[in-house]
């Protein structure tokens, strides 16, 4: 199975770039399943229902989120209407929406996708992400109820992300980090067969500070005083993500490589998909 994960869409330039390019990528690369993190898609803060639906219409099978999931208040309502929309699974019991679900890939495979949020340097601090993942895996083991299992681990600290990867190694197909908006150089297959990358990067303008217009973040670092609001940068976007090939026989990863398309960062498409 060919799976593509795209990192956090930031603002209009990021989401439009994904909408424009994703249908062609699905066709050209013969993708079976696509996950997109959309928590920064609405001006850098949260996601609206219209943006969610446009992302699904462009070809995403699931939209994951993170700590900004509720920034647009309508998300509290529309999250209940769409099973392709995930918020972190380790929110307390009774939180609206869902944190994981099973979906069907284009090749017929059953794909369990779970959204988990880390706790180190993160706000709000949610329930234990490791216990949340254990409960999900116990309820739906790989190659029993699911042919592939993917975790979007939304977290700040790379140490927490790496430990989470090792925690589910051999029990999940793929663990990908989001939140820090900078693509890491550690795409690998762990000892037990789980594909791992600390951060997929963002889909947005890289002439920025994490997708935000750089002037206000820079001002706050220098002066410690706000002059205005953070605004999403509006220059040309680079699409960043990671591609994984998953064995139909074992549900574990066979190949992993980053995907980057656009200005500023060196463009790359996984060689095994060319």
CSV table of C-alpha atoms in Angstrom, one decimal:
chain,number,residue,atom,x,y,z
A,1,UNK,CA,0.0,0.0,0.0
A,2,UNK,CA,1.2,3.5,-0.9
A,3,UNK,CA,0.5,6.0,1.8
A,4,UNK,CA,1.2,9.8,1.7
A,5,UNK,CA,1.1,12.0,4.8
A,6,UNK,CA,1.2,15.8,4.4
A,7,UNK,CA,2.2,18.0,7.3
A,8,UNK,CA,0.3,20.9,8.8
A,9,UNK,CA,-1.4,23.1,6.2
A,10,UNK,CA,-0.7,26.7,7.3
A,11,UNK,CA,-3.0,29.5,6.1
A,12,UNK,CA,-4.5,30.0,2.7
A,13,UNK,CA,-1.3,29.6,0.7
A,14,UNK,CA,-0.7,26.2,2.3
A,15,UNK,CA,-4.1,24.8,1.9
A,16,UNK,CA,-4.5,26.0,-1.6
A,17,UNK,CA,-1.2,24.4,-2.6
A,18,UNK,CA,-2.4,21.1,-1.2
A,19,UNK,CA,-5.8,21.4,-2.9
A,20,UNK,CA,-4.1,22.2,-6.3
A,21,UNK,CA,-1.4,19.5,-6.2
A,22,UNK,CA,-3.0,16.6,-4.3
A,23,UNK,CA,-5.3,15.2,-7.1
A,24,UNK,CA,-2.3,15.0,-9.4
A,25,UNK,CA,-0.1,13.4,-6.8
A,26,UNK,CA,-2.8,10.7,-6.1
A,27,UNK,CA,-3.0,10.0,-9.9
A,28,UNK,CA,0.7,10.2,-10.8
A,29,UNK,CA,2.0,8.3,-7.8
A,30,UNK,CA,-0.9,5.8,-7.6
A,31,UNK,CA,-1.5,6.6,-4.0
A,32,UNK,CA,-3.8,4.3,-2.0
A,33,UNK,CA,-4.3,6.5,1.0
A,34,UNK,CA,-3.7,10.2,2.0
A,35,UNK,CA,-3.6,11.8,5.4
A,36,UNK,CA,-3.4,15.6,5.8
A,37,UNK,CA,-2.9,17.5,9.1
A,38,UNK,CA,-5.2,20.6,8.9
A,39,UNK,CA,-5.0,22.2,12.3
A,40,UNK,CA,-3.5,25.5,11.1
A,41,UNK,CA,-5.4,25.8,7.8
A,42,UNK,CA,-7.6,28.7,8.8
A,43,UNK,CA,-5.3,31.6,8.9
A,44,UNK,CA,-2.8,29.6,10.9
A,45,UNK,CA,-5.3,28.8,13.7
A,46,UNK,CA,-7.6,25.9,13.5
A,47,UNK,CA,-9.8,24.7,10.7
A,48,UNK,CA,-13.3,25.4,9.4
A,49,UNK,CA,-15.8,22.9,8.0
A,50,UNK,CA,-15.5,24.4,4.5
A,51,UNK,CA,-11.7,24.0,4.6
A,52,UNK,CA,-12.1,20.4,5.9
A,53,UNK,CA,-14.5,19.5,3.1
A,54,UNK,CA,-12.2,21.1,0.4
A,55,UNK,CA,-9.3,19.0,1.7
A,56,UNK,CA,-11.4,15.9,1.5
A,57,UNK,CA,-12.7,16.8,-2.0
A,58,UNK,CA,-9.0,17.2,-3.1
A,59,UNK,CA,-8.4,13.6,-2.2
A,60,UNK,CA,-7.5,13.4,1.5
A,61,UNK,CA,-8.9,10.3,3.2
A,62,UNK,CA,-8.4,11.7,6.7
A,63,UNK,CA,-7.7,15.2,8.2
A,64,UNK,CA,-5.9,15.1,11.5
A,65,UNK,CA,-5.3,18.0,13.9
A,66,UNK,CA,-3.6,18.9,17.2
A,67,UNK,CA,-3.5,21.6,19.9
A,68,UNK,CA,-5.2,24.2,17.6
A,69,UNK,CA,-8.2,21.9,16.8
A,70,UNK,CA,-10.7,24.1,18.6
A,71,UNK,CA,-9.4,27.5,17.6
A,72,UNK,CA,-12.3,27.8,15.2
A,73,UNK,CA,-15.3,27.3,17.4
A,74,UNK,CA,-17.4,25.7,14.7
A,75,UNK,CA,-15.0,22.7,14.9
A,76,UNK,CA,-16.7,21.7,18.2
A,77,UNK,CA,-19.9,21.2,16.2
A,78,UNK,CA,-18.8,19.9,12.8
A,79,UNK,CA,-16.3,17.3,14.3
A,80,UNK,CA,-19.4,15.2,15.2
A,81,UNK,CA,-20.6,15.2,11.6
A,82,UNK,CA,-17.5,13.9,9.8
A,83,UNK,CA,-15.8,10.6,10.7
A,84,UNK,CA,-12.8,11.7,8.4
A,85,UNK,CA,-12.0,14.5,10.9
A,86,UNK,CA,-9.8,13.5,13.9
A,87,UNK,CA,-8.9,15.4,17.0
A,88,UNK,CA,-6.3,14.1,19.5
A,89,UNK,CA,-7.5,10.8,21.0
A,90,UNK,CA,-6.1,11.6,24.4
A,91,UNK,CA,-8.5,14.3,25.1
A,92,UNK,CA,-10.6,13.5,28.2
A,93,UNK,CA,-13.6,11.2,27.9
A,94,UNK,CA,-16.7,13.1,26.7
A,95,UNK,CA,-14.8,15.5,24.3
A,96,UNK,CA,-16.6,16.0,21.0
A,97,UNK,CA,-15.4,14.1,18.0
A,98,UNK,CA,-13.2,11.1,17.6
A,99,UNK,CA,-9.5,10.5,18.0
A,100,UNK,CA,-9.1,7.4,15.8
A,101,UNK,CA,-11.1,5.4,13.3
A,102,UNK,CA,-10.8,2.8,10.6
A,103,UNK,CA,-11.0,3.8,6.9
A,104,UNK,CA,-10.8,1.9,3.6
A,105,UNK,CA,-7.9,2.6,1.2
A,106,UNK,CA,-8.3,2.7,-2.5
A,107,UNK,CA,-6.8,-0.8,-2.7
A,108,UNK,CA,-9.4,-2.1,-0.1
A,109,UNK,CA,-7.1,-2.2,2.8
A,110,UNK,CA,-8.4,-1.3,6.3
A,111,UNK,CA,-6.4,1.6,7.7
A,112,UNK,CA,-6.6,2.6,11.3
A,113,UNK,CA,-5.6,6.3,11.8
A,114,UNK,CA,-5.1,7.7,15.2
A,115,UNK,CA,-4.3,11.3,16.2
A,116,UNK,CA,-2.3,11.6,19.5
A,117,UNK,CA,-1.0,14.7,21.2
A,118,UNK,CA,2.2,14.8,23.3
A,119,UNK,CA,2.5,16.4,26.7
A,120,UNK,CA,6.0,17.9,26.8
A,121,UNK,CA,5.9,21.7,26.3
A,122,UNK,CA,2.4,21.3,25.0
A,123,UNK,CA,-0.8,23.1,26.0
A,124,UNK,CA,-3.4,21.9,27.0
A,125,UNK,CA,-1.7,18.9,28.7
A,126,UNK,CA,-3.9,16.0,27.8
A,127,UNK,CA,-4.1,12.4,29.1
A,128,UNK,CA,-1.2,10.1,28.8
A,129,UNK,CA,-0.4,9.6,25.1
A,130,UNK,CA,1.2,6.2,25.7
A,131,UNK,CA,-1.8,4.8,27.5
A,132,UNK,CA,-4.1,6.2,24.8
A,133,UNK,CA,-2.1,4.5,22.1
A,134,UNK,CA,-2.0,1.2,24.1
A,135,UNK,CA,-5.8,1.3,24.3
A,136,UNK,CA,-6.2,1.9,20.6
A,137,UNK,CA,-3.8,-0.9,19.7
A,138,UNK,CA,-5.4,-3.3,22.1
A,139,UNK,CA,-8.8,-2.6,20.5
A,140,UNK,CA,-7.6,-2.9,17.0
A,141,UNK,CA,-4.4,-5.0,16.6
A,142,UNK,CA,-2.4,-4.8,13.4
A,143,UNK,CA,-3.3,-7.6,10.8
A,144,UNK,CA,-6.4,-8.5,12.9
A,145,UNK,CA,-8.9,-5.6,12.7
A,146,UNK,CA,-6.5,-3.4,10.6
A,147,UNK,CA,-4.3,-4.0,7.6
A,148,UNK,CA,-2.3,-0.8,8.4
A,149,UNK,CA,-2.0,1.5,11.5
A,150,UNK,CA,-0.9,5.1,11.3
A,151,UNK,CA,-0.3,7.5,14.2
A,152,UNK,CA,0.0,11.3,13.8
A,153,UNK,CA,1.9,12.2,16.9
A,154,UNK,CA,1.4,15.9,17.4
A,155,UNK,CA,4.1,17.1,19.8
A,156,UNK,CA,6.9,19.6,20.5
A,157,UNK,CA,9.7,17.5,21.9
A,158,UNK,CA,11.6,15.1,19.5
A,159,UNK,CA,12.5,12.9,22.5
A,160,UNK,CA,8.9,12.3,23.2
A,161,UNK,CA,8.1,11.6,19.6
A,162,UNK,CA,11.0,9.2,19.3
A,163,UNK,CA,10.0,7.3,22.4
A,164,UNK,CA,6.5,7.1,21.2
A,165,UNK,CA,7.8,5.6,17.9
A,166,UNK,CA,9.8,3.0,19.8
A,167,UNK,CA,6.8,2.3,22.1
A,168,UNK,CA,4.6,1.2,19.2
A,169,UNK,CA,7.4,-0.2,17.0
A,170,UNK,CA,6.3,-3.5,15.4
A,171,UNK,CA,2.6,-2.8,16.3
A,172,UNK,CA,2.0,0.1,13.9
A,173,UNK,CA,2.8,0.7,10.3
A,174,UNK,CA,3.9,4.4,10.6
A,175,UNK,CA,4.4,7.1,13.2
A,176,UNK,CA,4.8,10.6,11.9
A,177,UNK,CA,5.4,13.7,14.0
A,178,UNK,CA,3.6,17.0,13.4
A,179,UNK,CA,3.4,20.4,15.2
A,180,UNK,CA,6.9,21.9,14.8
A,181,UNK,CA,6.5,22.7,11.1
A,182,UNK,CA,10.1,21.9,10.2
A,183,UNK,CA,10.8,18.7,8.2
A,184,UNK,CA,13.3,16.5,10.0
A,185,UNK,CA,16.0,14.4,8.3
A,186,UNK,CA,15.4,11.2,10.3
A,187,UNK,CA,12.9,9.2,8.1
A,188,UNK,CA,13.7,5.6,8.9
A,189,UNK,CA,12.2,2.2,9.6
A,190,UNK,CA,12.6,1.2,13.2
A,191,UNK,CA,13.9,-2.2,14.3
A,192,UNK,CA,10.4,-3.7,14.6
A,193,UNK,CA,9.3,-2.5,11.1
A,194,UNK,CA,7.5,0.7,11.9
A,195,UNK,CA,8.2,3.7,9.6
A,196,UNK,CA,9.1,6.8,11.6
A,197,UNK,CA,9.8,10.5,11.0
A,198,UNK,CA,10.0,13.1,13.8
A,199,UNK,CA,8.3,15.8,11.8
A,200,UNK,CA,6.8,15.9,8.3
A,201,UNK,CA,7.1,19.7,8.1
A,202,UNK,CA,4.4,22.0,7.0
A,203,UNK,CA,2.6,22.9,3.8
A,204,UNK,CA,3.0,26.6,3.8
A,205,UNK,CA,5.3,29.6,3.1
A,206,UNK,CA,8.8,28.8,4.3
A,207,UNK,CA,9.9,32.5,4.1
A,208,UNK,CA,8.3,32.8,7.5
A,209,UNK,CA,8.5,31.8,11.1
A,210,UNK,CA,6.7,28.4,11.2
A,211,UNK,CA,4.3,29.6,8.5
A,212,UNK,CA,3.6,33.0,10.2
A,213,UNK,CA,4.6,36.3,8.7
A,214,UNK,CA,8.1,36.7,10.3
A,215,UNK,CA,7.9,40.3,11.4
A,216,UNK,CA,5.7,39.9,14.5
A,217,UNK,CA,7.4,36.8,15.8
A,218,UNK,CA,10.8,38.5,15.3
A,219,UNK,CA,9.6,41.6,17.1
A,220,UNK,CA,8.4,39.6,20.1
A,221,UNK,CA,11.7,37.8,20.4
A,222,UNK,CA,13.6,41.1,20.3
A,223,UNK,CA,11.3,43.5,22.2
A,224,UNK,CA,9.2,41.0,24.3
A,225,UNK,CA,6.2,43.2,23.5
A,226,UNK,CA,3.4,42.5,20.9
A,227,UNK,CA,2.8,45.0,18.2
A,228,UNK,CA,0.1,43.1,16.5
A,229,UNK,CA,-1.4,39.7,15.8
A,230,UNK,CA,0.3,36.7,14.2
A,231,UNK,CA,-0.7,36.5,10.6
A,232,UNK,CA,-0.2,33.5,8.2
A,233,UNK,CA,2.5,34.2,5.6
A,234,UNK,CA,1.1,34.5,2.1
A,235,UNK,CA,4.1,33.8,-0.1
A,236,UNK,CA,4.4,30.7,-2.4
A,237,UNK,CA,3.9,27.5,-0.4
A,238,UNK,CA,6.1,24.3,-0.3
A,239,UNK,CA,4.2,21.1,0.3
A,240,UNK,CA,6.0,18.8,2.8
A,241,UNK,CA,5.2,15.3,3.8
A,242,UNK,CA,6.4,11.8,3.8
A,243,UNK,CA,5.6,8.7,1.7
A,244,UNK,CA,5.5,5.1,3.0
A,245,UNK,CA,5.1,1.8,1.4
A,246,UNK,CA,3.4,-0.7,3.6
A,247,UNK,CA,3.5,-4.5,3.2
A,248,UNK,CA,0.1,-6.1,2.4
A,249,UNK,CA,1.3,-9.2,4.1
A,250,UNK,CA,2.6,-7.9,7.4
A,251,UNK,CA,1.2,-4.4,7.7
A,252,UNK,CA,4.7,-3.1,8.5
A,253,UNK,CA,6.7,-0.6,6.5
A,254,UNK,CA,9.0,-1.5,3.6
A,255,UNK,CA,10.1,2.0,2.5
A,256,UNK,CA,9.9,5.6,3.7
A,257,UNK,CA,11.1,8.9,2.3
A,258,UNK,CA,10.2,12.6,2.5
A,259,UNK,CA,8.2,14.4,-0.2
A,260,UNK,CA,8.8,18.1,-0.7
A,261,UNK,CA,7.4,20.2,-3.6
A,262,UNK,CA,7.7,23.9,-4.0
A,263,UNK,CA,10.2,26.8,-3.5
A,264,UNK,CA,13.0,27.3,-1.0
A,265,UNK,CA,13.4,23.6,0.2
A,266,UNK,CA,15.1,21.1,-2.1
A,267,UNK,CA,12.3,19.3,-4.0
A,268,UNK,CA,12.2,15.6,-3.5
A,269,UNK,CA,9.7,12.8,-4.4
A,270,UNK,CA,10.4,9.3,-3.0
A,271,UNK,CA,12.5,7.4,-5.5
A,272,UNK,CA,10.4,4.3,-5.1
A,273,UNK,CA,7.4,6.2,-6.5
A,274,UNK,CA,9.1,7.6,-9.6
